[in-house]
XYZ file of C-alpha atoms in Angstrom:
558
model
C 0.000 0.000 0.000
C 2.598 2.171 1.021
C 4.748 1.759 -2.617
C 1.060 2.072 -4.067
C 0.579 5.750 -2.581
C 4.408 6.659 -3.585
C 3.737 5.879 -7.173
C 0.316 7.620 -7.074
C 1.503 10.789 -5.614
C 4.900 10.413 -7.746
C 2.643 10.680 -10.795
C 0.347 13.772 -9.972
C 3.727 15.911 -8.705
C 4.812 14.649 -12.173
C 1.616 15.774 -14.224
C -1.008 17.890 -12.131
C -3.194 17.944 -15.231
C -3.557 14.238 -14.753
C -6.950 12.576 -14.436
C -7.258 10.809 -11.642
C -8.543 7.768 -14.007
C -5.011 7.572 -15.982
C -3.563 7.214 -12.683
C -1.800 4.048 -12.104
C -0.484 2.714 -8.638
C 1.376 0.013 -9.136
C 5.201 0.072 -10.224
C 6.855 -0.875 -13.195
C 7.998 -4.139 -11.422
C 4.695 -5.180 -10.096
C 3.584 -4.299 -13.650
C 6.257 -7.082 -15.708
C 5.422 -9.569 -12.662
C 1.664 -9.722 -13.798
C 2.413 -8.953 -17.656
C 5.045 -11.494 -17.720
C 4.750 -13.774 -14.876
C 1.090 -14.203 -13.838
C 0.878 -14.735 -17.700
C 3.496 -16.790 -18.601
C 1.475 -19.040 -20.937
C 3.396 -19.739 -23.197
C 2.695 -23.575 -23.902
C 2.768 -24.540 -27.852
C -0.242 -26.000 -29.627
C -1.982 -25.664 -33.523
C -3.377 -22.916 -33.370
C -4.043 -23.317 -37.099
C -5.940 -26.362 -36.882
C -9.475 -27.020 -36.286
C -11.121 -29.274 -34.205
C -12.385 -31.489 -37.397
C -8.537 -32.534 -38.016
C -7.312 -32.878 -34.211
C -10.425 -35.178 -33.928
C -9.687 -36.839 -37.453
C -6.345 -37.769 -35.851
C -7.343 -39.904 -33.136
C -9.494 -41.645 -35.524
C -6.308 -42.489 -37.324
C -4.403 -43.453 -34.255
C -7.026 -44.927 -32.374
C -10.370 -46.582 -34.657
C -11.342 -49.225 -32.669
C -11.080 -47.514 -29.599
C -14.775 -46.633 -28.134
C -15.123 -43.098 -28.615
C -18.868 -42.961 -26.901
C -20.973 -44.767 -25.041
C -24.823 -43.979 -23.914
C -26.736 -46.590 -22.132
C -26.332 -49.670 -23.612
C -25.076 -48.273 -27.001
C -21.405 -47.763 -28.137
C -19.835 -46.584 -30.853
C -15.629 -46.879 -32.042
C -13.851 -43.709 -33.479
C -14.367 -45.093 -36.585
C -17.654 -45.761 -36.436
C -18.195 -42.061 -35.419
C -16.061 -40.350 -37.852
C -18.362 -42.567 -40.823
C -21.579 -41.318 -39.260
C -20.214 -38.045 -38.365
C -19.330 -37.914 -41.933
C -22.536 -39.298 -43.868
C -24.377 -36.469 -41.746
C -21.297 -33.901 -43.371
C -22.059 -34.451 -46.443
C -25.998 -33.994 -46.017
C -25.908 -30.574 -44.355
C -23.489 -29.637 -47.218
C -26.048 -30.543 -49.674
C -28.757 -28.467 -48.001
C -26.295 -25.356 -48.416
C -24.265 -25.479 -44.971
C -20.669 -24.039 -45.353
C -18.454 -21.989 -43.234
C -19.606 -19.577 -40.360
C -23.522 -21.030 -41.264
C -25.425 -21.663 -38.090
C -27.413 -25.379 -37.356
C -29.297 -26.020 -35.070
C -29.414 -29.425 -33.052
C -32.645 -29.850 -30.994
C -31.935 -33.379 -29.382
C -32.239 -35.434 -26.506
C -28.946 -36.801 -24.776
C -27.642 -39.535 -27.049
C -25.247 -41.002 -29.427
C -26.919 -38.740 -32.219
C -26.363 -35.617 -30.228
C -22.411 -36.048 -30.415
C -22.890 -37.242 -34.264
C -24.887 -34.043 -34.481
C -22.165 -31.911 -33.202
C -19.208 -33.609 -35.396
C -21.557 -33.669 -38.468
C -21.899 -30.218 -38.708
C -18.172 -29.178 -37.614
C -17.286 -31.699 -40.331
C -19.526 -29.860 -43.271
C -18.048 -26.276 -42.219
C -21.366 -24.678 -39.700
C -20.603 -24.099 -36.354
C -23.660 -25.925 -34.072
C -26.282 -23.832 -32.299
C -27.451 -26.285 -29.328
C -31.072 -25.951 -28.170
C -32.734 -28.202 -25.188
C -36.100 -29.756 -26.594
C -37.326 -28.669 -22.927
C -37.058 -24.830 -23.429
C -40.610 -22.967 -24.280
C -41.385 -22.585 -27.822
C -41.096 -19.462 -27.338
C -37.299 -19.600 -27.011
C -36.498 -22.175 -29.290
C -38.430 -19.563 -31.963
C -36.448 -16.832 -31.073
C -33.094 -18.644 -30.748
C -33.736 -19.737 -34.650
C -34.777 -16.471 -36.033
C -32.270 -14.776 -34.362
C -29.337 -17.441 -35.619
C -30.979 -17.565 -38.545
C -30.477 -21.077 -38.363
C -29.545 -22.939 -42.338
C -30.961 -26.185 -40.768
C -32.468 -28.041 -37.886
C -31.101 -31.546 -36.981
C -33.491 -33.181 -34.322
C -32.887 -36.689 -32.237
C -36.251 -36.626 -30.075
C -36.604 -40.076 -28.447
C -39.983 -39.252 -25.931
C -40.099 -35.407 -26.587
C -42.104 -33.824 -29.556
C -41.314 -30.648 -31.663
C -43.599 -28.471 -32.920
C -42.356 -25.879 -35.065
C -43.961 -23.774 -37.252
C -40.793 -23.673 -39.761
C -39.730 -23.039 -43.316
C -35.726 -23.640 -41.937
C -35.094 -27.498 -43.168
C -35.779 -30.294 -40.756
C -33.264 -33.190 -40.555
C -34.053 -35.880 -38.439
C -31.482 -38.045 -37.284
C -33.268 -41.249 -36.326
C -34.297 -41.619 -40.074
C -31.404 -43.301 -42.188
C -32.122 -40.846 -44.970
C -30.773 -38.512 -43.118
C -27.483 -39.729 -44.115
C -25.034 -39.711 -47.359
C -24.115 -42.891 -48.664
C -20.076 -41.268 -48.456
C -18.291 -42.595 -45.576
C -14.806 -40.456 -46.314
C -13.745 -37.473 -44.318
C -14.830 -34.202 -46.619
C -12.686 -32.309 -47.550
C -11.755 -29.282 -45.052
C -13.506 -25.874 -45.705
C -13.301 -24.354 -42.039
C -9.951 -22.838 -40.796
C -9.356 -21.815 -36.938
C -10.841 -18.630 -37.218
C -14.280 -20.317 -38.070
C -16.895 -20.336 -35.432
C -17.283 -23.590 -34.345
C -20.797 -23.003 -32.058
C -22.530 -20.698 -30.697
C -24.189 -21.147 -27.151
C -26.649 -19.259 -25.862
C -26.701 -17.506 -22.632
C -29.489 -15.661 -20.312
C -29.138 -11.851 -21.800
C -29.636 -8.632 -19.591
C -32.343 -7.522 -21.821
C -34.231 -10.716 -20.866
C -33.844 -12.341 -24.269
C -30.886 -14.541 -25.015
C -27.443 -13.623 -26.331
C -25.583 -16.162 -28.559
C -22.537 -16.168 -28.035
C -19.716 -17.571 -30.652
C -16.867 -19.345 -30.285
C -13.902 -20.151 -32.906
C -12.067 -23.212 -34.022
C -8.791 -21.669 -32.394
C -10.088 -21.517 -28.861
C -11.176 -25.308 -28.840
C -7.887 -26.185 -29.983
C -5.951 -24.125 -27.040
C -9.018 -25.780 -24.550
C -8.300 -29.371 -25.835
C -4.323 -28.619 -25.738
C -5.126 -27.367 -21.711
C -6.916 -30.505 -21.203
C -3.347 -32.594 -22.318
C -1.895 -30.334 -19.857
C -4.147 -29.875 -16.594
C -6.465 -33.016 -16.979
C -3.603 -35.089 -18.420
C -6.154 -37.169 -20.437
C -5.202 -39.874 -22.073
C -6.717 -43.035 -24.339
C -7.105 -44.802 -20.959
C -9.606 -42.286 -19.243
C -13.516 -42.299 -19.163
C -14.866 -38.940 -18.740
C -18.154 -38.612 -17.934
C -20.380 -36.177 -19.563
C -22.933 -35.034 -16.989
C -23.401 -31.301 -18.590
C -26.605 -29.857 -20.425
C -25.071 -29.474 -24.058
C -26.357 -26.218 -24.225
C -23.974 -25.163 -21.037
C -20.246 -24.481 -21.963
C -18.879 -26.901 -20.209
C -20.536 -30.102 -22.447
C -18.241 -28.543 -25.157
C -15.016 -28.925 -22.809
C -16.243 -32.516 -21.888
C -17.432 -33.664 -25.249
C -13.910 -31.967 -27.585
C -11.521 -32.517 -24.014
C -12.452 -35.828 -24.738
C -12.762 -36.963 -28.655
C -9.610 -34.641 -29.356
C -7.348 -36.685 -26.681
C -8.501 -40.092 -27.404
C -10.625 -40.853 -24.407
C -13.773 -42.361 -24.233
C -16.869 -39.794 -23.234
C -19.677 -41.438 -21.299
C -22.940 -39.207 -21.980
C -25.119 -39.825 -18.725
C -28.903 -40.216 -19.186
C -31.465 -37.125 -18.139
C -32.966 -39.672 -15.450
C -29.591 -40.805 -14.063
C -28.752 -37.111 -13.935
C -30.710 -35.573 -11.752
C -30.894 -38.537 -9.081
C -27.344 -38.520 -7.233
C -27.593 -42.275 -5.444
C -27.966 -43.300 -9.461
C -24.763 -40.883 -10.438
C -22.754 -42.742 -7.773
C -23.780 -45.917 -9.272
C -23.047 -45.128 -12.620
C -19.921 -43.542 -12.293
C -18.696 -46.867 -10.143
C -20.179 -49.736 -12.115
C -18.691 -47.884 -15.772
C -15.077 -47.001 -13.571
C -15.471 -43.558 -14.793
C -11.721 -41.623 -14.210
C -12.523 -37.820 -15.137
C -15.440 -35.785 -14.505
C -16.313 -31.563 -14.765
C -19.323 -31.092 -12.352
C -20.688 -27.932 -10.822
C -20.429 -27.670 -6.588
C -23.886 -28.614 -6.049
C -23.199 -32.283 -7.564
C -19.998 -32.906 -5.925
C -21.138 -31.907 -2.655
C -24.001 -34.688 -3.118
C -21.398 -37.127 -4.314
C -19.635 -39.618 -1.272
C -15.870 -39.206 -2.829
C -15.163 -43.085 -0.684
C -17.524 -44.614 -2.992
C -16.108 -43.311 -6.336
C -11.825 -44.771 -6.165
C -12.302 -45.383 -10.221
C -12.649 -41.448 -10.397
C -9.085 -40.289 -10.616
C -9.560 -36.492 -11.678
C -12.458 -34.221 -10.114
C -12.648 -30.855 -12.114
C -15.079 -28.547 -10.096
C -16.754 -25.638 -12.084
C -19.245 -23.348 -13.280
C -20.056 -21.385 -9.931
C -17.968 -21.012 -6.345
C -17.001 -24.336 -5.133
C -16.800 -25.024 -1.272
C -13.129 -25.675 -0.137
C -13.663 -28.452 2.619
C -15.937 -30.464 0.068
C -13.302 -29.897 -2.664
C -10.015 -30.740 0.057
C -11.997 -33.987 1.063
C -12.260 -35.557 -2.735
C -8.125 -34.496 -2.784
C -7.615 -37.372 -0.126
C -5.427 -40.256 -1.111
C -3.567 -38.708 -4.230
C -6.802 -37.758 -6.460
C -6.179 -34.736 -8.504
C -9.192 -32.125 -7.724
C -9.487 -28.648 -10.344
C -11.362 -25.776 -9.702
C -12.035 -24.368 -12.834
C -13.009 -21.019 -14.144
C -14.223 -19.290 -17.176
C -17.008 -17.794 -18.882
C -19.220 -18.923 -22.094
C -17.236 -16.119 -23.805
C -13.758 -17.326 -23.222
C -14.065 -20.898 -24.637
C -15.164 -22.820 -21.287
C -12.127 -22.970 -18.684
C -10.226 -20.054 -18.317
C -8.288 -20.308 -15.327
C -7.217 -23.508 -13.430
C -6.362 -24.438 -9.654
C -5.147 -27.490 -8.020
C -6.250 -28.165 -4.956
C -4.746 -30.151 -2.536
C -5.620 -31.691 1.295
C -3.259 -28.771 2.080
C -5.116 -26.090 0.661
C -5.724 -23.092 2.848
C -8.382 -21.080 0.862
C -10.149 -21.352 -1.867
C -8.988 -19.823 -5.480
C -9.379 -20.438 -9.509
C -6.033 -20.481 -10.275
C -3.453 -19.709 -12.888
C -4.699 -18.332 -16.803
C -4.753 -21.947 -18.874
C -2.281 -22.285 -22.311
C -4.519 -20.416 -24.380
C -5.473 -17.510 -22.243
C -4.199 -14.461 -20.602
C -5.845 -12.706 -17.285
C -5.536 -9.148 -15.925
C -7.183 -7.431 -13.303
C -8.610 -3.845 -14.386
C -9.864 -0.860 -12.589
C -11.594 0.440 -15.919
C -8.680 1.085 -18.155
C -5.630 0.891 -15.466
C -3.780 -2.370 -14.248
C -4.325 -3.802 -10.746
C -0.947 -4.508 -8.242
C -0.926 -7.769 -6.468
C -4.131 -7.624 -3.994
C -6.021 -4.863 -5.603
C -10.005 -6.225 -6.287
C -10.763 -5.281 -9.948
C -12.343 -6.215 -12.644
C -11.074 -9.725 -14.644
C -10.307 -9.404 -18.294
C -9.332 -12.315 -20.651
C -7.526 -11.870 -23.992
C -5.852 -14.928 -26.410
C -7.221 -16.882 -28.306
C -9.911 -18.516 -26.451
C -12.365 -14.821 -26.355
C -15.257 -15.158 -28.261
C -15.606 -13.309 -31.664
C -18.297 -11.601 -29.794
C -22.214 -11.373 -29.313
C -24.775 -12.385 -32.574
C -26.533 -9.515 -33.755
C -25.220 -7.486 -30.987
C -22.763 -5.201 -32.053
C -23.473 -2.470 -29.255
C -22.949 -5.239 -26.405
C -20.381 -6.860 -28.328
C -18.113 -3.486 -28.328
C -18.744 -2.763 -25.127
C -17.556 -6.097 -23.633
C -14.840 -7.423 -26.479
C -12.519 -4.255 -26.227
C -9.267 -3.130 -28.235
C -6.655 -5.725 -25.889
C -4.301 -2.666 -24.689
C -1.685 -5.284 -24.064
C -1.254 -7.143 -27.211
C -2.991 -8.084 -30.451
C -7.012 -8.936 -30.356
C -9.843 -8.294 -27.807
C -10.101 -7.964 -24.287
C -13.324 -9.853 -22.766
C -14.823 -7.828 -19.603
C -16.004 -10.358 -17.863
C -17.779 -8.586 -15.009
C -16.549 -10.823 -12.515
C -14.808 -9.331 -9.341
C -10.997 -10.325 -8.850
C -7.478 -9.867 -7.061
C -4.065 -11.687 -7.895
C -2.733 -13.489 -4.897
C 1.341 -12.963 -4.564
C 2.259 -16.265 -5.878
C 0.335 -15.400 -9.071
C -2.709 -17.383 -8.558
C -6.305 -15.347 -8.593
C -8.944 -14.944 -6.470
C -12.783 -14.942 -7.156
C -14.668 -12.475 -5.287
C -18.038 -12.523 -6.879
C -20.212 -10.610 -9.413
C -19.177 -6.684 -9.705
C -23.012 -6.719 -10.685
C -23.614 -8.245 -7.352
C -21.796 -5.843 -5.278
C -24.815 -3.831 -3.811
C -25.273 -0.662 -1.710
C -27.296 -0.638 1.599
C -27.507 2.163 3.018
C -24.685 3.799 1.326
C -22.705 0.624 2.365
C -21.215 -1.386 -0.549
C -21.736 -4.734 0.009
C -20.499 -8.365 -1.668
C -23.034 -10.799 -1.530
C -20.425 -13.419 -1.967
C -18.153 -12.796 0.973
C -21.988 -13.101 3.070
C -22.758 -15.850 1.583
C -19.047 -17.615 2.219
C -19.485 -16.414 6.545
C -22.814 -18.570 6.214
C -21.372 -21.446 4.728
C -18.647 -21.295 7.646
C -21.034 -21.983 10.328
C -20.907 -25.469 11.461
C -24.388 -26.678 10.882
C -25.427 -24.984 7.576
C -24.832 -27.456 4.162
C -25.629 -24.756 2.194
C -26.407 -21.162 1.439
C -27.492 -18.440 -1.156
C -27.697 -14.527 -0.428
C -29.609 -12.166 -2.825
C -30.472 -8.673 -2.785
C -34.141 -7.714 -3.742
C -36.240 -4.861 -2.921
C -38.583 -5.905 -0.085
C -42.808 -4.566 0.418
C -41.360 -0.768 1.628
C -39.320 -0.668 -2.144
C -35.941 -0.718 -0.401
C -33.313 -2.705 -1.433
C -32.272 -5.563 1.015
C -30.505 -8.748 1.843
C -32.279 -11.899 1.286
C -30.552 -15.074 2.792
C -31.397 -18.823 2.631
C -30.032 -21.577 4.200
C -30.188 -25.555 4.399
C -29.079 -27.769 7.217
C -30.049 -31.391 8.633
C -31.055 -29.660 11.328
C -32.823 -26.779 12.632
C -31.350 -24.124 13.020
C -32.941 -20.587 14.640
C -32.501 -17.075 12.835
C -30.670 -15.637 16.111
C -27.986 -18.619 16.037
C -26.999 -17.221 12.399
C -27.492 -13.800 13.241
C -25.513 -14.028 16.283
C -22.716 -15.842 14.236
C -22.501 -13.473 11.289
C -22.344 -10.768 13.976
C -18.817 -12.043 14.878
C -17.294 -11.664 11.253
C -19.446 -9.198 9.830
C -20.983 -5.272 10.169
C -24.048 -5.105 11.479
C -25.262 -3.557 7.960
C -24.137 -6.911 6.037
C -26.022 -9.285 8.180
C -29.095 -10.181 6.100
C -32.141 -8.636 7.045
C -34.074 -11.498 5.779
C -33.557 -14.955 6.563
C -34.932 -18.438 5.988
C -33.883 -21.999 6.277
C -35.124 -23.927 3.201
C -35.008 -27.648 2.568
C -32.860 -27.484 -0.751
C -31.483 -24.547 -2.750
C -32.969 -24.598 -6.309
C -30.513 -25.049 -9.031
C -31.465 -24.479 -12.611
C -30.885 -27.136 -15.206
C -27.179 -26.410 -15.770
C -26.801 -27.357 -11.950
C -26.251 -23.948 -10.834
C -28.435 -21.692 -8.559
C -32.127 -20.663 -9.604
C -32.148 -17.406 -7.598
C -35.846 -16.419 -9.164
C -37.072 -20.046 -7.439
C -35.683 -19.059 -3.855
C -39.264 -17.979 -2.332
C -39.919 -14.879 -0.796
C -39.485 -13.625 2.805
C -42.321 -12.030 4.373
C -40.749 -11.039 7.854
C -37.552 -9.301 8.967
C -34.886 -11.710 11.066
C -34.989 -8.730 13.566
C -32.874 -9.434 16.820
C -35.453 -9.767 19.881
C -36.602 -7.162 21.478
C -35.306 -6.219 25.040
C -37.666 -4.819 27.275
C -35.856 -1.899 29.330
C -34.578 -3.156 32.320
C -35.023 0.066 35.053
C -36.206 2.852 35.190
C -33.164 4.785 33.343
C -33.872 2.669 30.449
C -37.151 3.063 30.417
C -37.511 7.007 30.696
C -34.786 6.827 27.723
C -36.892 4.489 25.878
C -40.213 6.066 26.098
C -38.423 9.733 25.174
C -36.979 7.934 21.792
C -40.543 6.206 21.457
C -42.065 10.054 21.335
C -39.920 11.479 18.907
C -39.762 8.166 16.803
């Protein structure tokens, strides 16, 4: 702090015409230790290539190998690569080439992955839908991709669309060429390869699309972090319209392993997880926090890697799956940056909880606006290379504002909105939503660092703290908690109390049996119910008559 306010007040004795938002504190060391350092990323991979020929490799090496597996159904590298390849040349016939958009409405299968490679394969980038979402946003997520063609896989689900956009159905063996040969390549790396979209501000969706050249710097981190191999079974548990199926599904196919897509029912019930992942001696596996916490780590020794993502984890459930020599991740990274965007290890050892290092294809700095954060400074987190996004469809004013000029090398700089520090051994840590920093009173406020006090207390499982604007209009702090146990509004009160201003302790509180989660296993904060009274501390009566005279004088005025 103190080399901080030298620099600062170095730089206005140097230029009193400065503003004070081109004022920078740290030094010029601090500055080469994150530039160079923090960001020394500098592992080699084709950057050039596409994900069609680093998946068109292992089917070389590897063709009898099983590439997938759902249910009772398998099917070898080569075997995928043909159909992959019959369903190529199809979409090519219908018009599909280069940066074209299809969409694949489909329930979790071997067809969904086909889906995927097929239209890689004939140049589109994929545009995945869940059969489940309202018609209303499966219209709007067509019209607005204009989408060249639809390929559905419905096993129990129906589709009714009112459509001129071709329908290909992939359950119908029509649907595929008679050509069983790779076609030949028409995408390069700076092809988008899909486009996912995400819940949008406005309160439509925002697609958001992702290159060839990203996935090929996310399968090259995989080699390096997950150290996959052609031994490993990863299981793919992950919605494939949520970022992290695409890390899973490519993570796996690109490095030889075998991917084994989960069913919808085994999903959702967590004694059947633990089941499956033990009877098919599953190795790897990406889950959010809410899973693994459900998940008894002593019953699962086949699981060798445990890669934790998508929201906050929770350190002692993460430090108890590190026990006897099993490699635990928590991951980081938003849709925009290509899936996983920072990585951390953690260990039995671990002291507090962090997301790591920037991956092989990524760089990370920590921003106030348009200066560099020292070591420690909360700001926000920016991510350039080449796994950012080429930006928001049909959004060019959101697109600039978020994808900026990179001031520190060649191509954009993502804003991610997400709160950050670097630690002083270069790894970073998460400190919420800079959306979800709120002001009480005047009092800025992080929901996060609330909701992480909660979780300490011995008895709660779990927690989730909102802010909403209560009956009066006024904004205020909305907590909920689960335990196996009850567990009074006082006893949390009176433990916050110890670690926390009076004016972050929630004013409303409720303990809840489960905290909804929304299909891509994170938390549904529009499902948490609403609290109708204050968690007030009890009233004290006055105790003599001083008390009382005082109490009665406020009670006039009041």
């Amino acid at each position: 702090i103190l080399k901080h306010f030298i620099n600062v007040i170095s730089q206005l004795i140097e230029n009193i015409e400065i503003k004070l938002s081109e004022v920078e504190a740290i030094s010029d060391l601090e500055r080469r230790q994150i530039l160079e350092d923090f960001n020394s990323t500098t592992v080699e991979y084709y950057k050039d290539k596409t994900v069609v020929e680093m998946f068109e490799e292992q089917v070389e090496n590897i063709p009898d190998n099983i590439a997938v597996v759902y249910e009772e159904q398998s099917l070898t590298y080569a075997e995928l690569n043909a159909k992959a390849n019959q369903l190529a040349y199809t979409l090519r016939d219908l018009g599909v080439k280069p940066d074209d958009f299809v969409a694949i409405i489909a329930d979790r299968s071997l067809e969904m992955t086909i889906g995927i490679l097929g239209v890689l394969k004939s140049g589109g980038a994929y545009v995945p839908i869940d059969p489940t979402y309202p018609e209303e946003r499966i219209e709007y997520i067509l019209k607005d991709s204009r989408a060249k063609v639809i390929l559905t896989y419905l096993s129990e689900s129906e589709l009714n669309l009112c459509t001129e956009i071709p329908v290909v159905d992939m359950s119908v063996a029509e649907s595929y060429s008679k050509c069983l040969d790779n076609p030949m390549k028409v995408s390069k790396s700076n092809n988008i390869a899909y486009c996912i979209y995400t819940s949008g501000t406005t309160g439509k969706p925002k697609g958001v699309m992702l290159q060839h050249d990203g996935l090929t710097g996310l399968i090259k981190s995989y080699q390096e972090t997950f150290e996959m191999t052609d031994e490993d079974r990863m299981l793919q548990y992950a919605s494939y319209c949520f970022d992290q199926s695409v890390g899973d599904i490519f993570g796996t196919l690109c490095n030889g392993s075998s991917l084994y897509i989960v069913s919808s029912d085994v999903r959702y019930n967590m004694s059947e997880l633990e089941k499956y992942i033990a009877e098919n001696e599953i190795t790897t596996a990406s889950l959010t926090p809410k899973v693994v916490r459900e998940l008894n780590s002593d019953k699962l020794p086949c699981l060798r890697l445990l890669d934790s993502g998508g929201e906050a984890g929770e350190l002692s459930v993460l430090k108890k799956w590190a026990e006897n020599g099993r490699k635990v991740i928590n991951s980081y990274g938003p849709t925009e940056a290509t899936v996983n965007t920072t990585y951390a290890i953690i260990t039995s050892d671990t002291e507090y909880l962090y997301i790591g290092k920037p991956t092989v294809h990524t760089n990370v700095y920590i921003m106030n606006k348009d200066t560099l954060c020292g070591v420690g400074v909360p700001g926000e987190l920016c991510i350039t290379g080449d796994g950012v996004a080429r930006g928001y469809l049909n959004q060019p004013e959101l697109t600039a504002e978020k994808f900026v000029d990179n001031p520190f090398g060649e191509g954009k700089m993502y804003r991610s909105g997400d709160l950050a520090r670097w630690l002083p051994d270069g790894n970073i840590e998460f400190l919420g939503r800079i959306d979800e920093q709120v002001k009480i009173r005047g009092f800025r406020i992080e929901l996060g660092e609330i909701e992480s006090r909660i979780k300490e207390i011995e008895a709660v499982r779990d927690c989730a703290v909102i802010a909403r604007s209560d009956k009066n209009g006024d904004k205020a702090i909305y907590a909920y908690y689960t335990s196996d146990e009850e567990i009074g509004i006082s006893e949390i009160r009176s433990s916050l109390s110890q670690s926390l201003p009076e004016y972050m302790i929630p004013a409303y509180m409720m303990q809840i049996e489960k905290i909804p989660v929304n299909r891509n296993g994170k938390i549904d904060k529009k499902a948490l119910p609403e609290i109708e009274a204050k968690a007030l501390r009890e009233y004290i009566a006055p105790r003599n008559k001083t008390e009382e005279i005082i109490c009665n004088i406020f009670g006039e005025i009041l």
